[in-house]
Amino acid sequence: MSLRIQLLPWDRPLLPQAVEFLARDWPGGGPLDLSTTLVVVPTRQSGRRLREGLASWAAVRGQAVFSPQVVLPENLVTRSRPAAGAASPLESLVAWTRVLLEVDLSEFREVFPIDPPSRTFAWAVRLAGKFARLKAALGEAGLRLADVGQRAGDSFEEPLRWQQIAELERRYTEKLAASGRTDVQDLALASVVEPQLPAGIRCIVMLATPDPLPLAVRALATYARAVPVDLVAYGPPGGEALFDAWGCPRTEAWTTRELELAGFEQHVHLCADPLAQAGRVVDCARRYGAPEGVLAVGVADSDVLPFLENGLARAGFATFAPEGRPFRQEALFALLEALATVARERTFEAAASLARCPDVLAFLAAEAGFGRSAARLLAGLDELRCRHLPPTLRAAQAHLSALEPEYPELPSAVGKLAGLEAALTQGSFPDNVVRALGSIFGHRWFDVARAADARLATMAEAWGDLLRQAAAFRPLAGELAANDWWELVLPLFGEGRRFDDKPAGAVELQGWLELLWEDAPHLVVAGLNDGRVPESIVGDPFLPESLREKLGL
């Protein structure tokens, strides 16, 4: 194999050194052409920073740059995976759910020591999600569930349990195969045996990627037989012995190395809670006035993030989160949750909660045509509940006449809510969901040039893709009730993320793994708490820390 390792010293910022390394053979007389180079970086943000650095390096010399192909470690495997036949997350979840509903639990007592109190679809979906995450975690190390017993060694205490888990995996694989699908992790394991080098690539560079997936390392080893592979580490000058042949830190060397923190008392500040930490960072940003390029902010604890975003916004600073925003934190997810509750419970309380979603409130105002504030409508719903405690919307409609003089908009609004409930509970999924959402948003015009509308359009597209998949997967899923479909698709939608463009002058709120690539002169890190860096895994029913070590996870 053609492998070369080089150490970039950490007494200088990583980013300019990485740019210099990639441009080391460029004479400067024409464009900086790196189009035949494949660069592996640890995160999306580090790839963005690298492309910016290369563009700046060429621009200073009055030239353009043909960017390298910049990928994450997992892309080394997925880029050569055939798209045809790969099971989507929804298909995989449906297959696992079907297996768990169909098996005789008495044959799997090492996995299910006792029967669940209620073997419902919701129980199966939740457990299916755990098995899907388990398979993904093991797949990163190049393992199937069936490989765990052998890899764990002779002293393994749970061989029978993992034999039964392997049988569940076999049935899951058969379930997917019956519909012409293959699990994505299994496809990755197959493709890494003979990965296909992208066309036109003449060299590969893995830059400051301290923890690449084992599958990615296997792919690199194969590529190194065809093209040169440079492994670039970032560490203390003269610290080559601290890294292995793949540029990864040697655990035994780092755990015995003394950590020197000069001026600890001046630079480490203890705060009572996430709100106090956010306040300290905001005060620091205020002192700079225009902090972009001068102040860098790292957020190691996600609990700090919302307080920090709100505090910076109040101080007049735009923010940018390179890690993206999970859909579950967005208003559309809250709306979909409220719709699912109405479809499942059909109660007055569920409908009243739905009415409090801003988009539904706007729909009711437009449809009912009332001129008073939305607060009056919500007050009327509260008064209806307090006076009559209606269990359902139908029961509530019997009491509207007594409240109509004081709240004239209430009858029309309750009627519209009843219409949404009827749309959600009649017909088949996902057609009923499409009808309800069409009613809610039918009066709205969207301009994707506006940031808020563009974000909603991105999420709506992702939700629409899930609904189309649900319609196509009915043969695999069998006869499912609408509530069962909600159990399947809504959690998957919540796991999605949106990635926005960075606003001009924004303060970047970076995860702690991003900070290697930060070259601002002042760095503030919030939430560097035990259990967050690194993340601790507590109470995993399948992969406790001791087993993870044995498996090399």
Coordinates of C-alpha atoms in Angstrom, one line a residue:
M1 CA 0.0 0.0 0.0
S2 CA 1.1 3.6 -0.7
L3 CA 0.5 5.2 2.7
R4 CA 2.3 8.3 3.9
I5 CA 1.7 10.0 7.3
Q6 CA 2.6 13.5 8.2
L7 CA 2.1 15.5 11.4
L8 CA 1.0 19.2 11.3
P9 CA 2.1 20.9 14.6
W10 CA -0.7 22.3 16.7
D11 CA 1.3 25.4 17.7
R12 CA -0.1 26.8 14.5
P13 CA -3.7 26.8 13.3
L14 CA -4.7 23.7 11.4
L15 CA -6.7 25.3 8.6
P16 CA -3.8 27.3 6.9
Q17 CA -1.5 24.4 7.3
A18 CA -4.0 22.1 5.7
V19 CA -4.4 24.5 2.8
E20 CA -0.6 24.8 2.4
F21 CA -0.3 21.0 2.4
L22 CA -2.8 20.6 -0.4
A23 CA -1.3 23.4 -2.4
R24 CA 2.3 22.4 -1.8
D25 CA 3.0 21.5 -5.5
W26 CA 1.1 24.5 -7.0
P27 CA 3.5 26.9 -8.9
G28 CA 0.8 29.6 -8.8
G29 CA 0.9 30.4 -12.5
G30 CA -2.6 29.2 -13.2
P31 CA -5.7 27.9 -11.3
L32 CA -5.1 25.8 -8.3
D33 CA -6.4 22.5 -9.7
L34 CA -7.2 19.9 -7.0
S35 CA -10.0 18.2 -8.9
T36 CA -8.1 14.9 -9.0
T37 CA -7.7 14.9 -5.2
L38 CA -10.1 13.2 -2.8
V39 CA -10.0 14.8 0.7
V40 CA -11.5 13.1 3.8
V41 CA -12.4 15.4 6.7
P42 CA -14.2 14.6 9.9
T43 CA -17.3 16.9 9.6
R44 CA -19.4 18.9 7.2
Q45 CA -18.2 22.2 8.8
S46 CA -14.5 21.3 8.4
G47 CA -15.1 20.6 4.7
R48 CA -16.7 24.0 4.3
R49 CA -13.9 25.7 6.1
L50 CA -11.4 23.9 4.0
R51 CA -13.0 24.9 0.7
E52 CA -13.2 28.5 1.9
G53 CA -9.5 28.4 2.9
L54 CA -8.5 27.1 -0.5
A55 CA -10.5 29.7 -2.3
S56 CA -8.9 32.5 -0.2
W57 CA -5.4 31.0 -0.8
A58 CA -5.9 31.1 -4.6
A59 CA -7.6 34.5 -4.6
V60 CA -4.7 36.2 -2.9
R61 CA -2.6 35.1 -5.8
G62 CA -5.2 36.3 -8.3
Q63 CA -6.2 32.7 -9.3
A64 CA -9.3 30.5 -9.1
V65 CA -9.4 27.0 -7.5
F66 CA -10.8 23.8 -8.8
S67 CA -11.9 22.3 -5.5
P68 CA -11.0 18.7 -4.4
Q69 CA -13.7 16.2 -3.8
V70 CA -14.3 16.7 0.0
V71 CA -16.1 13.8 1.7
L72 CA -16.7 12.5 5.2
P73 CA -15.3 9.1 6.3
E74 CA -18.7 7.4 5.9
N75 CA -18.9 8.7 2.3
L76 CA -15.9 6.5 1.4
V77 CA -18.3 3.6 1.8
T78 CA -21.6 5.1 0.8
R79 CA -20.3 6.7 -2.4
S80 CA -19.7 3.3 -4.0
R81 CA -22.9 1.7 -2.6
P82 CA -25.4 0.9 -5.4
A83 CA -28.5 3.0 -5.0
A84 CA -30.8 0.4 -6.4
G85 CA -32.1 -2.0 -3.8
A86 CA -30.9 0.0 -0.8
A87 CA -33.6 0.0 1.9
S88 CA -34.6 3.4 3.2
P89 CA -34.9 4.1 6.9
L90 CA -38.6 3.7 6.7
E91 CA -38.4 0.4 4.9
S92 CA -35.9 -0.9 7.5
L93 CA -38.1 0.2 10.4
V94 CA -41.2 -1.5 8.8
A95 CA -39.3 -4.7 8.3
W96 CA -38.0 -4.8 11.9
T97 CA -41.4 -4.0 13.2
R98 CA -43.0 -6.8 11.2
V99 CA -40.4 -9.3 12.5
L100 CA -41.0 -8.3 16.1
L101 CA -44.8 -8.6 15.7
E102 CA -44.6 -12.0 14.0
V103 CA -42.0 -13.9 16.0
D104 CA -42.8 -16.3 18.9
L105 CA -41.3 -14.6 21.8
S106 CA -41.0 -17.9 23.7
E107 CA -38.3 -18.9 21.2
F108 CA -36.2 -15.8 22.1
R109 CA -36.2 -15.8 25.9
E110 CA -32.6 -14.6 26.1
V111 CA -33.7 -11.4 24.3
F112 CA -37.3 -11.2 25.8
P113 CA -37.1 -12.8 29.3
I114 CA -40.7 -11.8 29.9
D115 CA -43.6 -10.9 27.5
P116 CA -44.3 -7.1 27.2
P117 CA -47.5 -6.0 29.1
S118 CA -49.1 -5.2 25.7
R119 CA -47.6 -6.4 22.4
T120 CA -48.8 -3.5 20.4
F121 CA -47.6 -1.9 17.2
A122 CA -46.3 1.1 19.2
W123 CA -44.2 -1.4 21.3
A124 CA -42.8 -3.0 18.2
V125 CA -42.0 0.3 16.5
R126 CA -40.0 1.5 19.5
L127 CA -38.1 -1.7 19.8
A128 CA -37.5 -1.8 16.0
G129 CA -35.9 1.6 16.3
K130 CA -33.5 0.2 18.8
F131 CA -32.5 -2.7 16.6
A132 CA -32.0 -0.4 13.7
R133 CA -29.7 1.8 15.7
L134 CA -27.9 -1.2 17.0
K135 CA -27.3 -2.5 13.5
A136 CA -26.1 0.9 12.4
A137 CA -23.7 1.2 15.3
L138 CA -22.2 -2.2 14.6
G139 CA -22.1 -1.6 10.9
E140 CA -19.8 1.4 11.4
A141 CA -17.2 -1.1 12.7
G142 CA -17.8 -3.5 9.8
L143 CA -19.9 -5.9 11.9
R144 CA -23.3 -7.6 11.6
L145 CA -25.3 -8.6 14.6
A146 CA -24.4 -12.1 13.9
D147 CA -20.6 -11.3 14.3
V148 CA -20.8 -10.0 17.8
G149 CA -20.5 -13.4 19.6
Q150 CA -17.4 -14.4 17.7
R151 CA -15.7 -11.0 17.9
A152 CA -16.4 -10.6 21.7
G153 CA -14.1 -13.6 22.5
D154 CA -14.3 -16.8 24.5
S155 CA -15.0 -15.0 27.8
F156 CA -18.2 -13.4 26.4
E157 CA -21.0 -13.8 28.9
E158 CA -24.0 -13.5 26.5
P159 CA -23.4 -15.9 23.6
L160 CA -27.0 -17.3 23.6
R161 CA -28.5 -13.9 23.7
W162 CA -26.6 -12.7 20.7
Q163 CA -27.3 -16.0 18.8
Q164 CA -31.0 -15.2 19.2
I165 CA -30.4 -11.6 18.1
A166 CA -28.6 -12.9 15.1
E167 CA -31.7 -15.0 14.2
L168 CA -33.8 -11.9 14.4
E169 CA -31.4 -10.2 12.1
R170 CA -31.7 -13.1 9.6
R171 CA -35.4 -12.8 9.6
Y172 CA -35.2 -9.1 9.1
T173 CA -32.9 -9.6 6.2
E174 CA -35.3 -12.1 4.6
K175 CA -38.2 -9.7 5.2
L176 CA -36.4 -7.0 3.2
A177 CA -35.3 -9.4 0.5
A178 CA -38.9 -10.4 -0.1
S179 CA -39.6 -6.8 -1.2
G180 CA -36.4 -6.6 -3.2
R181 CA -34.5 -4.5 -0.7
T182 CA -31.2 -4.9 1.2
D183 CA -30.2 -3.2 4.4
V184 CA -27.8 -0.2 3.8
Q185 CA -25.3 -1.5 6.3
D186 CA -25.1 -4.9 4.6
L187 CA -24.6 -3.1 1.3
A188 CA -21.8 -1.1 2.8
L189 CA -20.1 -4.2 4.1
A190 CA -20.3 -5.8 0.7
S191 CA -19.1 -2.7 -1.2
V192 CA -16.1 -2.1 1.1
V193 CA -14.6 -5.5 -0.1
E194 CA -14.0 -4.0 -3.5
P195 CA -14.8 -0.3 -3.2
Q196 CA -14.9 1.7 -6.5
L197 CA -12.5 4.6 -6.6
P198 CA -14.2 7.7 -8.0
A199 CA -13.4 8.4 -11.6
G200 CA -10.4 10.7 -12.1
I201 CA -9.1 10.6 -8.6
R202 CA -5.3 10.3 -8.5
C203 CA -4.6 10.8 -4.8
I204 CA -6.4 10.7 -1.4
V205 CA -5.7 12.9 1.7
M206 CA -7.3 12.2 5.1
L207 CA -7.0 15.5 7.0
A208 CA -7.0 15.6 10.8
T209 CA -9.7 12.9 11.1
P210 CA -8.9 11.4 14.5
D211 CA -11.7 8.8 14.7
P212 CA -12.6 7.5 11.2
L213 CA -15.0 4.6 10.9
P214 CA -13.3 1.2 10.7
L215 CA -15.1 0.6 7.4
A216 CA -13.6 3.8 6.1
V217 CA -10.2 2.7 7.1
R218 CA -10.8 -0.6 5.2
A219 CA -11.8 1.3 2.1
L220 CA -8.7 3.5 2.4
A221 CA -6.5 0.4 2.6
T222 CA -8.0 -0.8 -0.6
Y223 CA -7.6 2.5 -2.4
A224 CA -4.0 2.7 -1.3
R225 CA -3.2 -0.2 -3.6
A226 CA -4.2 2.0 -6.5
V227 CA -3.3 5.6 -5.6
P228 CA -1.2 7.4 -3.0
V229 CA -2.9 8.1 0.3
D230 CA -1.6 10.8 2.7
L231 CA -2.7 10.6 6.3
V232 CA -2.3 14.0 8.0
A233 CA -2.5 14.2 11.8
Y234 CA -2.6 17.3 14.0
G235 CA -0.8 17.3 17.3
P236 CA 2.2 18.4 19.4
P237 CA 5.5 19.1 17.5
G238 CA 7.5 15.9 17.5
G239 CA 4.5 13.9 18.6
E240 CA 4.6 11.3 15.8
A241 CA 4.6 8.4 18.3
L242 CA 1.2 9.6 19.6
F243 CA -0.5 8.5 16.4
D244 CA -0.9 5.1 14.7
A245 CA -0.3 4.3 11.0
W246 CA -3.7 5.8 10.1
G247 CA -3.2 9.1 11.9
C248 CA -5.5 8.1 14.8
P249 CA -4.5 8.9 18.4
R250 CA -2.9 5.9 20.3
T251 CA -5.1 5.6 23.3
E252 CA -2.4 4.2 25.5
A253 CA -0.1 7.2 24.7
W254 CA -2.7 9.9 25.3
T255 CA -4.1 8.6 28.6
T256 CA -0.7 8.8 30.2
R257 CA 0.1 12.2 28.8
E258 CA -0.1 15.2 31.2
L259 CA -2.5 17.9 30.1
E260 CA -1.0 21.3 30.6
L261 CA -3.4 24.2 31.0
A262 CA -1.6 27.5 31.6
G263 CA -3.6 30.1 33.5
F264 CA -6.4 27.7 34.5
E265 CA -8.0 30.1 37.0
Q266 CA -8.0 33.0 34.5
H267 CA -9.4 31.0 31.6
V268 CA -11.9 28.5 33.1
H269 CA -15.1 30.0 34.5
L270 CA -17.6 28.0 36.4
C271 CA -21.3 28.8 35.8
A272 CA -24.4 27.7 37.6
D273 CA -26.4 26.4 34.6
P274 CA -26.7 26.6 30.8
L275 CA -28.4 30.0 31.0
A276 CA -25.5 31.5 32.9
Q277 CA -23.0 30.0 30.4
A278 CA -24.9 31.5 27.5
G279 CA -24.9 34.9 29.2
R280 CA -21.2 34.8 29.7
V281 CA -20.6 34.1 26.0
V282 CA -23.0 36.9 24.9
D283 CA -21.2 39.4 27.1
C284 CA -17.9 38.4 25.4
A285 CA -19.5 38.8 22.0
R286 CA -20.8 42.3 22.9
R287 CA -17.3 43.4 23.8
Y288 CA -16.1 42.7 20.2
G289 CA -19.0 44.5 18.5
A290 CA -18.3 42.6 15.2
P291 CA -17.1 39.2 16.4
E292 CA -16.9 37.4 13.0
G293 CA -13.4 36.1 12.4
V294 CA -12.2 37.3 15.8
L295 CA -14.4 35.3 18.3
A296 CA -15.1 31.6 17.9
V297 CA -17.8 29.9 20.0
G298 CA -17.8 26.1 20.7
V299 CA -20.9 24.5 22.2
A300 CA -20.2 21.1 23.7
D301 CA -23.5 20.7 25.5
S302 CA -26.7 21.0 23.4
D303 CA -28.6 22.3 26.4
V304 CA -26.6 25.5 26.1
L305 CA -27.5 26.1 22.5
P306 CA -31.1 27.5 22.7
F307 CA -30.1 29.9 25.5
L308 CA -27.1 31.0 23.5
E309 CA -29.0 31.6 20.2
N310 CA -31.7 33.6 22.0
G311 CA -29.1 35.7 23.9
L312 CA -27.1 36.5 20.8
A313 CA -30.3 37.3 18.9
R314 CA -31.4 39.8 21.6
A315 CA -27.9 41.3 21.5
G316 CA -28.3 41.9 17.7
F317 CA -26.0 39.0 16.5
A318 CA -27.0 36.5 13.8
T319 CA -26.0 32.9 14.5
F320 CA -25.2 29.9 12.4
A321 CA -25.2 26.3 13.5
P322 CA -23.0 24.2 11.2
E323 CA -24.4 20.9 12.6
G324 CA -27.9 21.9 11.3
R325 CA -31.2 21.9 13.1
P326 CA -33.2 18.8 13.9
F327 CA -36.7 18.9 12.5
R328 CA -38.1 17.9 15.9
Q329 CA -37.2 21.4 17.2
E330 CA -39.2 23.1 14.4
A331 CA -42.8 24.4 14.4
L332 CA -43.8 22.0 11.6
F333 CA -42.9 19.0 13.7
A334 CA -45.0 20.4 16.6
L335 CA -47.9 20.8 14.2
L336 CA -47.5 17.2 12.9
E337 CA -47.4 15.9 16.5
A338 CA -50.6 17.8 17.3
L339 CA -52.3 16.3 14.1
A340 CA -51.2 12.8 15.2
T341 CA -52.7 13.3 18.6
V342 CA -56.0 14.4 17.1
A343 CA -56.0 11.4 14.8
R344 CA -55.2 9.1 17.7
E345 CA -57.4 10.5 20.5
R346 CA -60.2 12.4 18.8
T347 CA -60.8 14.5 22.0
F348 CA -61.6 18.1 22.6
E349 CA -58.3 18.6 24.4
A350 CA -56.3 17.3 21.4
A351 CA -58.3 19.7 19.1
A352 CA -57.8 22.6 21.4
S353 CA -54.0 22.0 21.5
L354 CA -54.0 21.8 17.7
A355 CA -55.7 25.2 17.6
R356 CA -52.7 26.7 19.4
C357 CA -50.3 25.8 16.6
P358 CA -49.5 29.1 14.8
D359 CA -50.3 27.7 11.4
V360 CA -53.6 26.3 12.5
L361 CA -54.5 29.5 14.3
A362 CA -53.8 31.4 11.0
F363 CA -55.9 28.9 9.1
L364 CA -58.8 29.4 11.6
A365 CA -58.6 33.2 11.4
A366 CA -58.6 33.1 7.6
E367 CA -61.5 30.6 7.3
A368 CA -63.6 32.0 10.1
G369 CA -63.0 35.6 9.0
F370 CA -63.1 37.0 12.5
G371 CA -61.6 40.4 13.0
R372 CA -60.7 40.1 16.6
S373 CA -57.4 38.9 17.9
A374 CA -56.5 35.2 17.9
A375 CA -56.3 35.5 21.7
R376 CA -60.1 35.9 21.8
L377 CA -60.6 32.6 20.0
L378 CA -58.2 30.8 22.4
A379 CA -60.0 32.4 25.3
G380 CA -63.3 31.1 23.9
L381 CA -61.9 27.6 23.7
D382 CA -60.7 27.8 27.3
E383 CA -64.1 29.1 28.4
L384 CA -65.8 26.2 26.6
R385 CA -63.6 23.7 28.3
C386 CA -64.0 25.3 31.8
R387 CA -67.8 25.6 31.7
H388 CA -68.7 22.3 30.0
L389 CA -65.7 19.9 30.0
P390 CA -66.6 18.5 26.6
P391 CA -64.9 15.1 25.9
T392 CA -65.1 15.5 22.1
L393 CA -65.6 18.2 19.5
R394 CA -69.1 16.8 18.8
A395 CA -70.0 17.3 22.4
A396 CA -68.5 20.8 22.4
Q397 CA -70.7 21.9 19.5
A398 CA -73.8 21.3 21.6
H399 CA -72.8 24.1 23.9
L400 CA -71.7 26.7 21.4
S401 CA -74.9 28.7 21.4
A402 CA -74.5 29.7 25.0
L403 CA -71.0 31.2 24.3
E404 CA -71.7 32.7 20.9
P405 CA -72.8 36.1 22.1
E406 CA -69.5 36.6 23.9
Y407 CA -67.3 34.7 21.4
P408 CA -69.0 35.0 18.0
E409 CA -66.0 33.4 16.2
L410 CA -66.1 30.2 18.2
P411 CA -68.8 28.2 16.3
S412 CA -67.0 28.7 13.0
A413 CA -63.6 27.8 14.5
V414 CA -64.9 24.7 16.2
G415 CA -66.5 23.6 13.0
K416 CA -63.2 24.0 11.1
L417 CA -61.4 22.0 13.8
A418 CA -64.1 19.3 13.4
G419 CA -63.4 19.4 9.6
L420 CA -59.7 18.8 10.2
E421 CA -60.4 16.0 12.6
A422 CA -62.7 14.3 10.0
A423 CA -60.0 14.7 7.3
L424 CA -57.5 13.0 9.6
T425 CA -59.7 10.1 10.6
Q426 CA -61.3 9.2 7.3
G427 CA -59.7 7.5 4.4
S428 CA -56.2 5.9 4.3
F429 CA -52.8 7.2 5.3
P430 CA -51.2 9.3 3.9
D431 CA -54.0 10.7 1.8
N432 CA -55.9 11.9 4.9
V433 CA -52.8 13.7 6.1
V434 CA -52.3 15.4 2.8
R435 CA -56.0 16.6 2.9
A436 CA -55.6 18.1 6.4
L437 CA -52.3 19.9 5.6
G438 CA -53.8 21.1 2.4
S439 CA -56.6 22.7 4.3
I440 CA -54.3 24.3 6.9
F441 CA -51.9 25.8 4.3
G442 CA -54.3 26.3 1.4
H443 CA -54.7 30.0 2.2
R444 CA -51.0 30.7 2.4
W445 CA -48.6 32.0 -0.2
F446 CA -44.9 31.1 0.2
D447 CA -41.9 33.0 -1.0
V448 CA -38.8 30.9 -0.9
A449 CA -36.7 34.1 -1.0
R450 CA -37.8 34.6 2.6
A451 CA -35.7 32.6 5.1
A452 CA -38.7 31.3 7.1
D453 CA -40.6 30.2 4.0
A454 CA -37.5 28.5 2.6
R455 CA -37.0 26.6 5.8
L456 CA -40.6 25.4 5.8
A457 CA -40.3 24.4 2.2
T458 CA -37.2 22.3 2.9
M459 CA -39.0 20.5 5.8
A460 CA -42.2 20.1 3.8
E461 CA -40.3 18.4 1.0
A462 CA -38.7 16.0 3.5
W463 CA -42.1 15.2 5.0
G464 CA -43.6 14.7 1.5
D465 CA -40.8 12.2 0.7
L466 CA -41.7 10.2 3.7
L467 CA -45.4 10.2 2.8
R468 CA -44.6 9.1 -0.7
Q469 CA -42.5 6.3 0.7
A470 CA -45.3 5.3 3.1
A471 CA -47.7 5.0 0.1
A472 CA -45.2 2.9 -1.8
F473 CA -44.4 0.6 1.1
R474 CA -47.9 -0.7 1.8
P475 CA -47.2 -4.2 0.4
L476 CA -44.3 -4.6 2.8
A477 CA -46.1 -3.0 5.7
G478 CA -49.3 -4.9 5.3
E479 CA -52.6 -3.6 6.7
L480 CA -51.6 -0.8 9.0
A481 CA -54.0 1.6 10.8
A482 CA -53.4 5.3 10.3
N483 CA -52.2 5.6 13.9
D484 CA -49.6 2.9 13.2
W485 CA -48.3 4.9 10.3
W486 CA -48.0 8.0 12.5
E487 CA -45.8 5.9 14.9
L488 CA -43.6 5.0 12.0
V489 CA -43.1 8.2 10.0
L490 CA -43.2 11.0 12.6
P491 CA -40.1 9.9 14.6
L492 CA -38.2 9.4 11.4
F493 CA -39.1 12.9 10.3
G494 CA -38.0 14.3 13.6
E495 CA -34.5 12.8 13.1
G496 CA -34.0 14.8 9.9
R497 CA -32.0 18.0 9.8
R498 CA -32.0 21.2 7.9
F499 CA -28.8 23.0 6.9
D500 CA -29.1 26.7 6.3
D501 CA -26.8 29.1 4.5
K502 CA -24.6 31.1 6.9
P503 CA -25.9 34.7 7.3
A504 CA -23.4 37.5 6.8
G505 CA -21.5 38.3 9.9
A506 CA -23.0 35.4 11.9
V507 CA -21.5 34.0 15.0
E508 CA -20.8 30.3 14.3
L509 CA -22.0 27.9 17.1
Q510 CA -19.8 24.9 16.6
G511 CA -19.7 21.5 18.1
W512 CA -16.5 20.6 19.9
L513 CA -15.2 18.4 17.2
E514 CA -15.3 21.4 14.8
L515 CA -12.9 23.4 16.8
L516 CA -9.7 21.8 15.4
W517 CA -10.4 23.8 12.2
E518 CA -11.1 27.1 13.9
D519 CA -8.4 29.8 13.5
A520 CA -10.0 32.8 15.3
P521 CA -7.7 34.4 17.8
H522 CA -10.2 34.1 20.7
L523 CA -12.1 30.9 21.4
V524 CA -14.8 30.4 24.0
V525 CA -16.1 26.9 24.7
A526 CA -19.4 26.4 26.7
G527 CA -20.7 23.3 28.2
L528 CA -17.5 21.3 28.4
N529 CA -19.0 19.1 31.0
D530 CA -18.4 15.5 32.1
G531 CA -20.5 13.1 30.1
R532 CA -20.6 15.5 27.1
V533 CA -17.0 15.5 26.1
P534 CA -16.7 12.7 25.2
E535 CA -20.3 11.6 25.2
S536 CA -20.8 8.9 27.8
I537 CA -23.1 6.0 27.0
V538 CA -25.1 4.9 30.0
G539 CA -27.6 2.0 30.2
D540 CA -27.4 0.7 26.6
P541 CA -29.4 -2.6 26.7
F542 CA -27.3 -4.1 23.9
L543 CA -23.9 -2.4 23.8
P544 CA -22.5 -1.4 27.2
E545 CA -19.1 0.2 27.4
S546 CA -17.3 -3.2 28.2
L547 CA -18.7 -4.8 25.1
R548 CA -18.0 -1.7 23.0
E549 CA -14.3 -2.0 23.9
K550 CA -14.2 -5.7 22.9
L551 CA -15.8 -4.9 19.6
G552 CA -13.6 -1.9 18.9
L553 CA -16.5 0.6 18.7

